[in-house]
């Protein structure tokens, strides 16, 4: 394949044991929801009930495959695993090219984990068949985006997510759904416009250098294709698309409208799954294609991340609608992820990636809970809710747990990610980390305040009569609660798979990118990079070193047993 | 070169290779045969036969073009010129022929339903469309400016008549007159361009012109440039490039919808075929002169088309502006001026014609009897009344917006790739941003169809969200005024409409979720109640005075056919739409075949 020794390919090559798993599991993971969606559109209306069951079964089958994938995923190597590649449009060098590494494998798992919960936990009043079909199509498109190693394939899957999301909002939403769906669509399309042109420029630069056109990510990132200034422009073009999708601070205005107008399932899909496409795109494509430009322009995005953290948190505090509140809190949390990614240390990137998974699980939980409140009270306005705790103690309790995880309470999953991000960022960008930390406090402010207003106080009128969670609703939220606690207490299985990829990424940026980072890296980070460089050919010490360093640098009082291992 | 001496030669009749012009012969012969047969038999054939024979002839044309295609792309064969080098038989011309034949086939399928609704059963529409198609085919394969002009005129004159073929509608006559006067003017200008080009190069043959220009350096090329500019104007009019586009919204709006479906794809394909052949084949030496001009035209067309489409409230006008914006995209391939650009333009033309025919066929169905319900409000809640029709329209719109896994996206990708290859990054970015603007009005129609109460942005953006139903009311009221005439016409036709049943129509699959009980009830519908269907809440209704409101309300029901002819009334249109949708999605998911097809469709010179 490619020479593994080349620093350009570090962490980007295809792992050698790829062939061991003959079954094209990645294609299957995309195909199950995609084909089921197509079948469901074709089913007659009379079979609506069957269609719903089919959708749920399909999403469970996808989850099963994703779980098998996660278990078979080798923790050591840094390259892509389970790669499948077939020509799609040979004229343009476009291929059906899928593969997962330590970043994408968990996003795939998270997507596959959330969709069955959404299908089981949300309901729409009419045309349920299409609703489930759109949801599955959205899942397929997101999964394909997460696994695509072909830039073109990524782009089409990335764009395809708009269609189901548009229909979910426009046809099943509430309030200003027409406005919100169009705003969301146009905004995202605007970002993608730059992405498409930038992708073409990269591909044709490759053609100019090698003589053939290719959209293969590994091939495109294996050469120094671009001059520094071109790379910067292209980096900006790519990142605008991802920033809109994520959303990162100044590009976020579509998201409160869309989250508010979407049905519960749509909000979950938008915030938990689709938003990750943005941050994922930054890691996968910006870091791989323009490592130097990413490092050079990182301060801008670090700043945007911090602004997003604070701005999102402050604006969330004054929202009158719970869904908008979660939307802005989401902006704040995405800010943390951005901070982690652009701080360019092993911990911060590991934390950023883990936080992507965490954020998905947490917002899914929050939006599902808000959906349950909406079903009972037909409103999410804070002013009309009060004292729900009395009538619905289980609902309140579950909300508390999810909320505390979102605030970042130790022992729950939000803490692990945010802590790694902050500690990693502190090493290279001290002041950004210091300011960002206040976001954690602000999160406690707006969430606890909202909780107080909605669940405490005196229950009046309808609020006193709300039903508690049904068994079905408890069953729906149980997996989310389990995941929150599990990741909070025992993140090792996740970290051990993410860290090698994150290490390789930092290392590649250091070598290919800019030596500047090397100088600013202080303390334990230098150790990591040194150790990482020494252990280039042997992945195992790499993990160990990463874990040791994580362990060494986490104060003992906060140190969960999992991290210590 | 001495152009002053005219050699006195006896008229030499060139050897005619009939195989080379077989598609054209089938179309012209077929048109004349259908016309003659219908006259001789005194119109005793049922009207459906005209449609069937036209569809059959279109397929025969397609088959003959396919035969020629395999003949010239085979291993030991190659493209050739025929009839004294007046006709080029190359991949390019055969692709255009196939495109025209496919469009003819689809329009022939969808026309009978429309003609029956309008009470026009004769063969004229089909004969004219076949003749027009033959002109388009001739333009696609012309290797001589005179032949090109011949094709242009045959194409155009038939189109003028088709535009005015709805004798009952004043708008149709207006459209025809406008189209004719401006079209005749542009043809004259085009002819003057040919004359100037001939004057400065000594030939009307495209290959000879290219040869002459390659071998000779003109000391003063002002006349040649003027000739090229005038020819560009002629073509630009035909394909509706800004600033030669002003006719197109009016003509699209006024003409009978099947004619629009036909002209929007065939006239565009023929015009672009001519444009590409003349500028890319005959005038490549002037590239540095025409490239910047086309760049400006392309940008203007893209932006004006998409921006003006946003403010339209008439769907046909909106699609007219959208087709202008598509013309801007197609032009990008020529601006790139590389082989992949030409292939991209061809691919775009080919796939766009299916989109255009598909969407205008849906528009014709929604417009119903009188071909008059084209306001955005007629589409409100279409998904509830006619889920399949709405889904087809949504697909057509999504494809035109350039969303992946449709041919529309790949067309855009193809030309943008060519532009990037030619380092026209700015053009690529402007084009893709204009398609973002364009997405707005496609989506707005989608919201109207799928979220009738949530689409307040669509009609009255200023209205606050709280008064969704109120603004919807305002929307229907304003467009009601526009279609007041239609309203009265519809009331006249009430007797025929009353026995409408949902099961009667191919599209109107019974909706067991019970779309809208009041709308379903013709008696209630006749009483002047305008409705706003809201997604999850109860139906709110409000009495609105005036015939226009009734027209608004009745509009959708007219899609359903009178029970007297339940079976198969719109099967033709349904098949036509289904083919368009299938092509759009299938080649969107498995694009290789069509992309290579466009790539192989090379110009001879």
Coordinates of N, CA and C in Angstrom, one line a residue, chain B residues 411-526:
Chain B
X411 N -24.8 16.8 -12.4 CA -24.6 17.7 -13.5 C -23.9 18.9 -13.0
X412 N -24.3 19.5 -11.8 CA -23.5 20.6 -11.3 C -22.1 20.2 -11.0
X413 N -21.9 19.1 -10.4 CA -20.6 18.6 -10.0 C -19.7 18.5 -11.3
X414 N -20.3 18.0 -12.3 CA -19.5 17.8 -13.6 C -19.0 19.2 -14.1
X415 N -19.9 20.1 -14.2 CA -19.5 21.4 -14.8 C -18.6 22.1 -13.8
X416 N -18.9 22.0 -12.5 CA -18.0 22.7 -11.6 C -16.6 22.1 -11.6
X417 N -16.5 20.8 -11.8 CA -15.2 20.1 -11.9 C -14.5 20.6 -13.1
X418 N -15.2 20.8 -14.2 CA -14.5 21.3 -15.4 C -14.0 22.7 -15.1
X419 N -14.9 23.5 -14.5 CA -14.4 24.9 -14.2 C -13.2 24.9 -13.3
X420 N -13.2 24.0 -12.3 CA -12.1 24.0 -11.4 C -10.8 23.6 -12.1
X421 N -11.0 22.6 -13.0 CA -9.9 22.1 -13.8 C -9.3 23.2 -14.7
X422 N -10.2 24.1 -15.1 CA -9.7 25.3 -15.9 C -9.3 26.4 -15.0
X423 N -9.3 26.2 -13.7 CA -8.9 27.2 -12.8 C -9.8 28.4 -12.7
X424 N -11.1 28.2 -13.1 CA -12.1 29.3 -12.9 C -12.7 29.1 -11.5
X425 N -12.0 29.3 -10.5 CA -12.5 29.1 -9.2 C -13.6 30.0 -8.8
X426 N -13.5 31.3 -9.2 CA -14.5 32.3 -8.9 C -15.8 31.9 -9.5
X427 N -15.8 31.5 -10.8 CA -17.0 31.1 -11.4 C -17.6 29.9 -10.7
X428 N -16.8 28.9 -10.3 CA -17.4 27.8 -9.6 C -18.0 28.2 -8.3
X429 N -17.4 29.1 -7.6 CA -18.0 29.5 -6.3 C -19.3 30.3 -6.5
X430 N -19.2 31.2 -7.5 CA -20.5 32.0 -7.8 C -21.6 31.1 -8.2
X431 N -21.3 30.1 -9.0 CA -22.3 29.2 -9.5 C -22.9 28.4 -8.3
X432 N -22.0 27.9 -7.5 CA -22.6 27.0 -6.4 C -23.3 27.9 -5.4
X433 N -22.9 29.1 -5.2 CA -23.6 30.0 -4.3 C -25.0 30.4 -4.9
X434 N -25.0 30.6 -6.2 CA -26.3 30.9 -6.8 C -27.3 29.7 -6.7
X435 N -26.7 28.5 -6.7 CA -27.6 27.3 -6.5 C -28.1 27.3 -5.0
X436 N -27.3 27.9 -4.1 CA -27.9 28.0 -2.7 C -29.1 28.9 -2.7
X437 N -28.9 30.0 -3.4 CA -30.1 30.9 -3.5 C -31.3 30.2 -4.2
X438 N -31.0 29.5 -5.2 CA -32.0 28.8 -5.9 C -32.7 27.8 -5.0
X439 N -31.9 27.1 -4.1 CA -32.5 26.1 -3.3 C -33.6 26.7 -2.5
X440 N -33.6 28.0 -2.2 CA -34.6 28.6 -1.4 C -36.0 28.4 -2.0
X441 N -36.1 28.7 -3.3 CA -37.5 28.6 -3.8 C -37.9 27.2 -4.1
X442 N -37.0 26.3 -4.3 CA -37.4 24.9 -4.4 C -37.9 24.4 -3.1
X443 N -37.2 24.8 -2.0 CA -37.6 24.4 -0.7 C -38.9 25.0 -0.2
X444 N -39.1 26.2 -0.7 CA -40.3 26.9 -0.3 C -41.5 26.1 -0.8
X445 N -41.4 25.7 -2.1 CA -42.5 24.9 -2.6 C -42.6 23.6 -1.9
X446 N -41.5 23.0 -1.5 CA -41.5 21.8 -0.7 C -42.2 22.0 0.6
X447 N -42.0 23.1 1.3 CA -42.6 23.4 2.6 C -44.1 23.6 2.4
X448 N -44.5 24.3 1.3 CA -45.9 24.5 1.0 C -46.6 23.1 0.8
X449 N -45.9 22.2 0.2 CA -46.5 20.9 -0.1 C -46.6 20.1 1.1
X450 N -45.6 20.2 2.0 CA -45.5 19.2 3.1 C -45.8 19.8 4.4
X451 N -45.8 21.2 4.6 CA -46.1 21.8 5.8 C -47.1 23.0 5.6
X452 N -48.3 22.7 5.2 CA -49.2 23.8 4.8 C -49.3 24.9 5.8
X453 N -49.3 24.5 7.1 CA -49.5 25.6 8.1 C -48.1 26.2 8.5
X454 N -47.1 25.5 8.2 CA -45.8 26.0 8.7 C -45.1 26.8 7.6
X455 N -45.7 27.0 6.5 CA -45.1 27.7 5.4 C -45.3 29.1 5.3
X456 N -45.5 29.8 6.4 CA -45.9 31.2 6.4 C -44.8 32.0 5.7
X457 N -43.6 31.5 5.9 CA -42.5 32.2 5.3 C -42.7 32.3 3.8
X458 N -43.3 31.3 3.3 CA -43.3 31.1 1.8 C -44.1 32.2 1.2
X459 N -45.3 32.6 1.7 CA -46.1 33.5 1.0 C -46.1 34.9 1.7
X460 N -46.0 34.9 3.0 CA -46.0 36.3 3.6 C -44.9 36.3 4.7
X461 N -43.7 36.6 4.3 CA -42.6 36.4 5.2 C -42.7 37.3 6.5
X462 N -43.4 38.4 6.4 CA -43.4 39.4 7.5 C -44.4 38.9 8.6
X463 N -45.2 38.0 8.3 CA -46.2 37.7 9.3 C -45.6 36.8 10.4
X464 N -45.9 37.1 11.7 CA -45.4 36.4 12.8 C -45.9 35.0 12.9
X465 N -45.1 34.2 13.6 CA -45.4 32.8 13.6 C -46.8 32.5 14.2
X466 N -47.2 33.3 15.1 CA -48.4 33.0 15.9 C -49.6 32.9 15.0
X467 N -49.6 33.6 13.9 CA -50.8 33.7 13.1 C -50.7 32.9 11.8
X468 N -50.3 31.7 12.0 CA -50.0 30.8 10.8 C -51.2 30.8 9.9
X469 N -52.3 30.5 10.5 CA -53.5 30.3 9.6 C -53.9 31.7 9.0
X470 N -53.7 32.7 9.8 CA -54.1 34.0 9.2 C -53.2 34.4 8.0
X471 N -51.9 34.1 8.1 CA -51.1 34.5 7.0 C -51.3 33.6 5.8
X472 N -51.6 32.3 6.1 CA -52.0 31.4 5.0 C -53.2 32.0 4.2
X473 N -54.1 32.5 5.1 CA -55.3 33.0 4.5 C -54.9 34.2 3.5
X474 N -54.0 35.1 4.1 CA -53.6 36.2 3.3 C -53.0 35.7 2.0
X475 N -52.2 34.7 2.1 CA -51.5 34.2 0.9 C -52.5 33.7 -0.1
X476 N -53.5 32.9 0.4 CA -54.4 32.4 -0.7 C -55.2 33.6 -1.2
X477 N -55.5 34.6 -0.3 CA -56.4 35.6 -0.8 C -55.6 36.4 -1.9
X478 N -54.3 36.7 -1.7 CA -53.6 37.5 -2.6 C -53.5 36.8 -4.0
X479 N -53.2 35.5 -3.9 CA -53.1 34.8 -5.2 C -54.4 34.5 -5.7
X480 N -55.4 34.6 -4.9 CA -56.8 34.4 -5.4 C -57.1 35.5 -6.3
X481 N -56.7 36.7 -6.0 CA -57.0 37.8 -6.8 C -56.4 37.6 -8.2
X482 N -55.2 37.1 -8.2 CA -54.5 36.9 -9.4 C -55.2 35.9 -10.3
X483 N -55.9 34.9 -9.7 CA -56.5 33.9 -10.5 C -58.0 34.0 -10.5
X484 N -58.5 35.2 -10.3 CA -59.9 35.4 -10.3 C -60.6 34.9 -11.5
X485 N -60.0 35.1 -12.6 CA -60.5 34.7 -13.9 C -60.6 33.2 -13.9
X486 N -59.6 32.5 -13.4 CA -59.6 31.1 -13.3 C -60.7 30.6 -12.5
X487 N -60.9 31.4 -11.4 CA -62.0 31.0 -10.5 C -63.3 30.9 -11.2
X488 N -63.6 31.9 -12.0 CA -64.9 31.9 -12.6 C -65.0 30.8 -13.6
X489 N -63.9 30.5 -14.3 CA -63.9 29.4 -15.3 C -64.2 28.1 -14.5
X490 N -63.6 28.0 -13.4 CA -63.8 26.7 -12.7 C -65.2 26.6 -12.2
X491 N -65.8 27.7 -11.8 CA -67.2 27.6 -11.4 C -68.1 27.1 -12.5
X492 N -67.7 27.6 -13.7 CA -68.5 27.1 -14.9 C -68.4 25.6 -15.1
X493 N -67.2 25.1 -14.7 CA -67.0 23.7 -15.0 C -67.5 22.8 -13.8
X494 N -68.2 23.4 -12.9 CA -68.5 22.7 -11.7 C -69.2 21.4 -11.9
X495 N -70.2 21.4 -12.9 CA -70.9 20.2 -13.1 C -70.1 19.0 -13.4
X496 N -69.1 19.3 -14.2 CA -68.2 18.2 -14.6 C -67.3 17.8 -13.4
X497 N -67.1 18.7 -12.5 CA -66.2 18.4 -11.4 C -66.8 17.7 -10.3
X498 N -68.1 17.8 -10.1 CA -68.7 17.3 -9.0 C -68.5 15.7 -8.8
X499 N -68.7 15.0 -9.9 CA -68.5 13.6 -9.7 C -67.1 13.1 -9.5
X500 N -66.3 14.0 -9.2 CA -64.9 13.6 -9.0 C -64.7 12.6 -7.9
X501 N -64.0 11.5 -8.1 CA -63.7 10.6 -7.0 C -62.2 10.5 -6.9
X502 N -61.8 10.2 -5.7 CA -60.4 10.0 -5.4 C -59.8 8.8 -6.1
X503 N -60.6 7.8 -6.2 CA -60.1 6.6 -6.8 C -59.9 6.7 -8.3
X504 N -60.6 7.7 -8.8 CA -60.5 7.8 -10.3 C -59.2 8.1 -10.8
X505 N -58.4 8.8 -10.1 CA -57.1 9.2 -10.6 C -56.0 8.3 -10.3
X506 N -55.1 8.3 -11.2 CA -53.9 7.4 -10.9 C -53.1 7.9 -9.7
X507 N -53.0 9.2 -9.6 CA -52.2 9.7 -8.5 C -52.9 9.8 -7.2
X508 N -54.2 10.0 -7.3 CA -54.9 10.3 -6.1 C -55.2 9.0 -5.4
X509 N -54.2 8.4 -4.8 CA -54.4 7.2 -4.0 C -55.2 7.6 -2.8
X510 N -56.2 6.8 -2.4 CA -57.0 7.1 -1.3 C -56.2 7.3 0.0
X511 N -56.5 8.3 0.6 CA -55.7 8.7 1.8 C -56.4 8.3 3.1
X512 N -56.0 7.2 3.6 CA -56.8 6.7 4.7 C -56.5 7.4 6.0
X513 N -55.5 8.2 6.0 CA -55.4 9.1 7.2 C -56.4 10.3 7.0
X514 N -57.1 10.2 6.0 CA -58.2 11.1 5.8 C -57.7 12.6 5.7
X515 N -56.9 12.8 4.7 CA -56.4 14.2 4.5 C -57.3 15.3 5.1
X516 N -58.4 15.5 4.4 CA -59.1 16.7 4.8 C -60.6 16.5 4.5
X517 N -61.4 16.2 5.5 CA -62.8 15.8 5.2 C -63.5 16.9 4.4
X518 N -63.3 18.1 4.7 CA -64.1 19.1 4.0 C -63.7 19.3 2.6
X519 N -62.4 19.2 2.4 CA -61.9 19.3 1.0 C -62.4 18.2 0.2
X520 N -62.5 17.1 0.8 CA -62.9 15.9 0.1 C -64.4 16.0 -0.3
X521 N -65.1 16.7 0.4 CA -66.5 16.8 0.1 C -66.8 17.9 -0.9
X522 N -67.2 17.5 -2.1 CA -67.4 18.5 -3.1 C -68.5 19.5 -2.7
X523 N -69.5 19.0 -2.0 CA -70.6 19.9 -1.7 C -70.1 21.1 -0.8
X524 N -69.3 20.7 0.2 CA -68.7 21.7 1.1 C -67.7 22.6 0.3
X525 N -67.0 21.9 -0.5 CA -66.0 22.7 -1.3 C -66.6 23.8 -2.1
X526 N -67.8 23.5 -2.6 CA -68.4 24.4 -3.5 C -68.9 25.6 -2.8

